[in-house]
């Protein structure tokens, strides 16, 4: 699929019907194409078979191609391996949260005093959020060099869009503590993630990056107009530490300059100090960041007034006239204007509406509180700086500020995919009553499931699309109360059985989730697969595990076919082994008992062939007699048995059967002859003279024994 | 992101993947059946390990037999016959593909065949060019040779209810594309255990559409919905029907046409539902692959389309 598909997974959402996107399907065949075939394979993979028109030209031997298309729509930002790492890593936090939710639910059923939204619950949600967030950072080693390069102003952290989006949602929905100082939270957020917007437009971050490249070669830094512009822009978005660091690179600090640029330096330093003492409406600051923190509004207001007064005083000071360096004078005064909240300056120096938005929070409306006013301000900033290209993070923020859960979901889905939606829903439902209601409502037109369940099902299908991630789909499916099990059954059913490891893994999952019928079906398929591919022992084993009586009975029936036939040693061993495996199940007791006895008889017959003594022969005779006497022995096998025992009956050394035994057998033969006249009698598959040979042998035997016994 | 997973020989006209997507069977104009495998389940590249000539004429369609009965393929041939080939180790011979059953047909052509699995048996529904539908039942679950004709009903697209479990193999939908108007409309057939016969329990066509020829039908897997979803493609487009699960007083099921999609403009060749029964993939004579889904408000729409390009 082409690159413009930015994480557009196939998930329905309630925006108005838009025109469907057309993707190219590359098959590499020469036209003309005569037909297409389609088949869904794992999860969301669609296999399209493209058939060429069968033509006469013999130069091209290719008749068609089967092409696999993946419909999970992930963009190229995250590698496959990274995505798998995130998918696997998310499983535990998700499962833990679900089990906690379940125990809360059962607790609240017992005692109505515990509300599911109490303090403990918030801790769990935040823990979940932090766990997920830690998975999303890029694997960058933060190598701290021992000697800090004074000219390096920007570290290169390489953030990811996913993490940026997650942190936004965490701040607004999960982190109760940051709710009190959201604007400052956004200032921090933009500092971390402004670089992500550089892909589609110019940003303060990109300006800084460009300037940093030039910094190395600049001699007189304060002559460079870009120096002042970049500093002002950084100041506008609140990157105070960078501004101060840059200020201190001013030429007037150099030891040899200090003498004749005192006033200039004084002014520079004054601005630097003012900046570092900027009051901030927030509980604390990270190490290395500048500003003075205030938790309570009255304290902050007092400090704010004082600070602004100091700036105004500096602005009016007479020292400016004495400042020789023009650019420094203009640059510094510009920066003072920013700190005084000059809208024009702020507008010029910021690149996109979010930066302007942050600037408003810092310098114009630091007392902004509440989502409604934050949303209004955002709208105003968008008007002042319209978006040239929309970015998924911007769309998300607008949705959050507008308290429009549907937009938030749509942006998550469109911009970040099913993983994001599924996992973010936990945070959303915790932090917003509107989200909780919307996402848990059961909808008829979805077949009676909630949106929360729908998204989990979609995500599970995405997981099923990869051979390396399908095993984690069950965890999400079991949290879907209505349709989860149905989809899980289908997922398990579609796994192949020819690789033992995969088969065992599959059965393990069935066992874990008590899916007995699925399990027995899979075992049935494995049994048939093995049976048909010559691994009869394995086949019987699996069919027994599956308790497939129908097929096992048929196999037992097939075993009977071997009775009376001469079979090779190896086949006999296999046959014997199968009889052993089939065991003596109570259901097929009659038939199988006979087979067991027959097996013993056959074995002893074989021993004789090996040239053992007459004892073995006598034993064989005992077996034969007991078999013939046994009511379990089906009548149709009498002749085959006797035919098998011909060499016993014709024993040269001496007759093996005594008179009684011979008479028994002759009687059986007589019974048999009468029975054969019945219409439903099944003839054994024996040579035509079998009956007469046996009769002759028995008669001879009778004669000989009679003589002996006399 | 797309990638080629198999390359087919010249003259290949039809293909089918097995239940787990691990084997591909193709049929060609010279009657050759080819089977493609991949070395392991996580690999996505399939090579042809078997080519065997099963018939003198061309093979029009190949359909895999459900895995509970082994590895086997049914081939519909141009002369109207239906052949069943299976991969088996028999007696002392090595593993090979063999013909296990041939359903000869001299006068009429087999148009479509589909397999339905129940806990005890395998059923085969074959639709013939004279308007007959034959339902065969496999007598011995171990051997694919012996089939018994269970029913021959009048009413060539077949789709079984793919439900696994107790309700397995008890109903299918069938629609004809013929010049006999009465035959055409799609009907849902259910097996009546008490009287041991197949009965039509629902008709998926509005009164004014009853004589429309049906190009294809597809029954979506139901993972927990209170109704069944069936897609029927005719020249008027692709209709999505909701069929009630429980019969009404007259023994018939309630039906509701919830959408009519514009389809492919011409003939619809094939329709397939995904594993959750929520996304419908279709191909047609306009040469495109289209994906359809219903949104949160239950409105069906085309979500994406794929255009084959070299």
mmCIF file of C-alpha atoms in Angstrom, chain A residues 323-331:
data_model
loop_
_atom_site.group_PDB
_atom_site.id
_atom_site.type_symbol
_atom_site.label_atom_id
_atom_site.label_comp_id
_atom_site.label_asym_id
_atom_site.label_seq_id
_atom_site.Cartn_x
_atom_site.Cartn_y
_atom_site.Cartn_z
ATOM 1 C CA UNK A 323 24.185 49.975 24.614
ATOM 2 C CA UNK A 324 26.495 50.249 21.635
ATOM 3 C CA UNK A 325 25.608 47.078 19.831
ATOM 4 C CA UNK A 326 22.429 47.671 17.857
ATOM 5 C CA UNK A 327 21.441 44.060 17.348
ATOM 6 C CA UNK A 328 21.835 43.325 21.024
ATOM 7 C CA UNK A 329 19.642 46.253 21.955
ATOM 8 C CA UNK A 330 16.919 45.327 19.497
ATOM 9 C CA UNK A 331 17.163 41.649 20.244
#
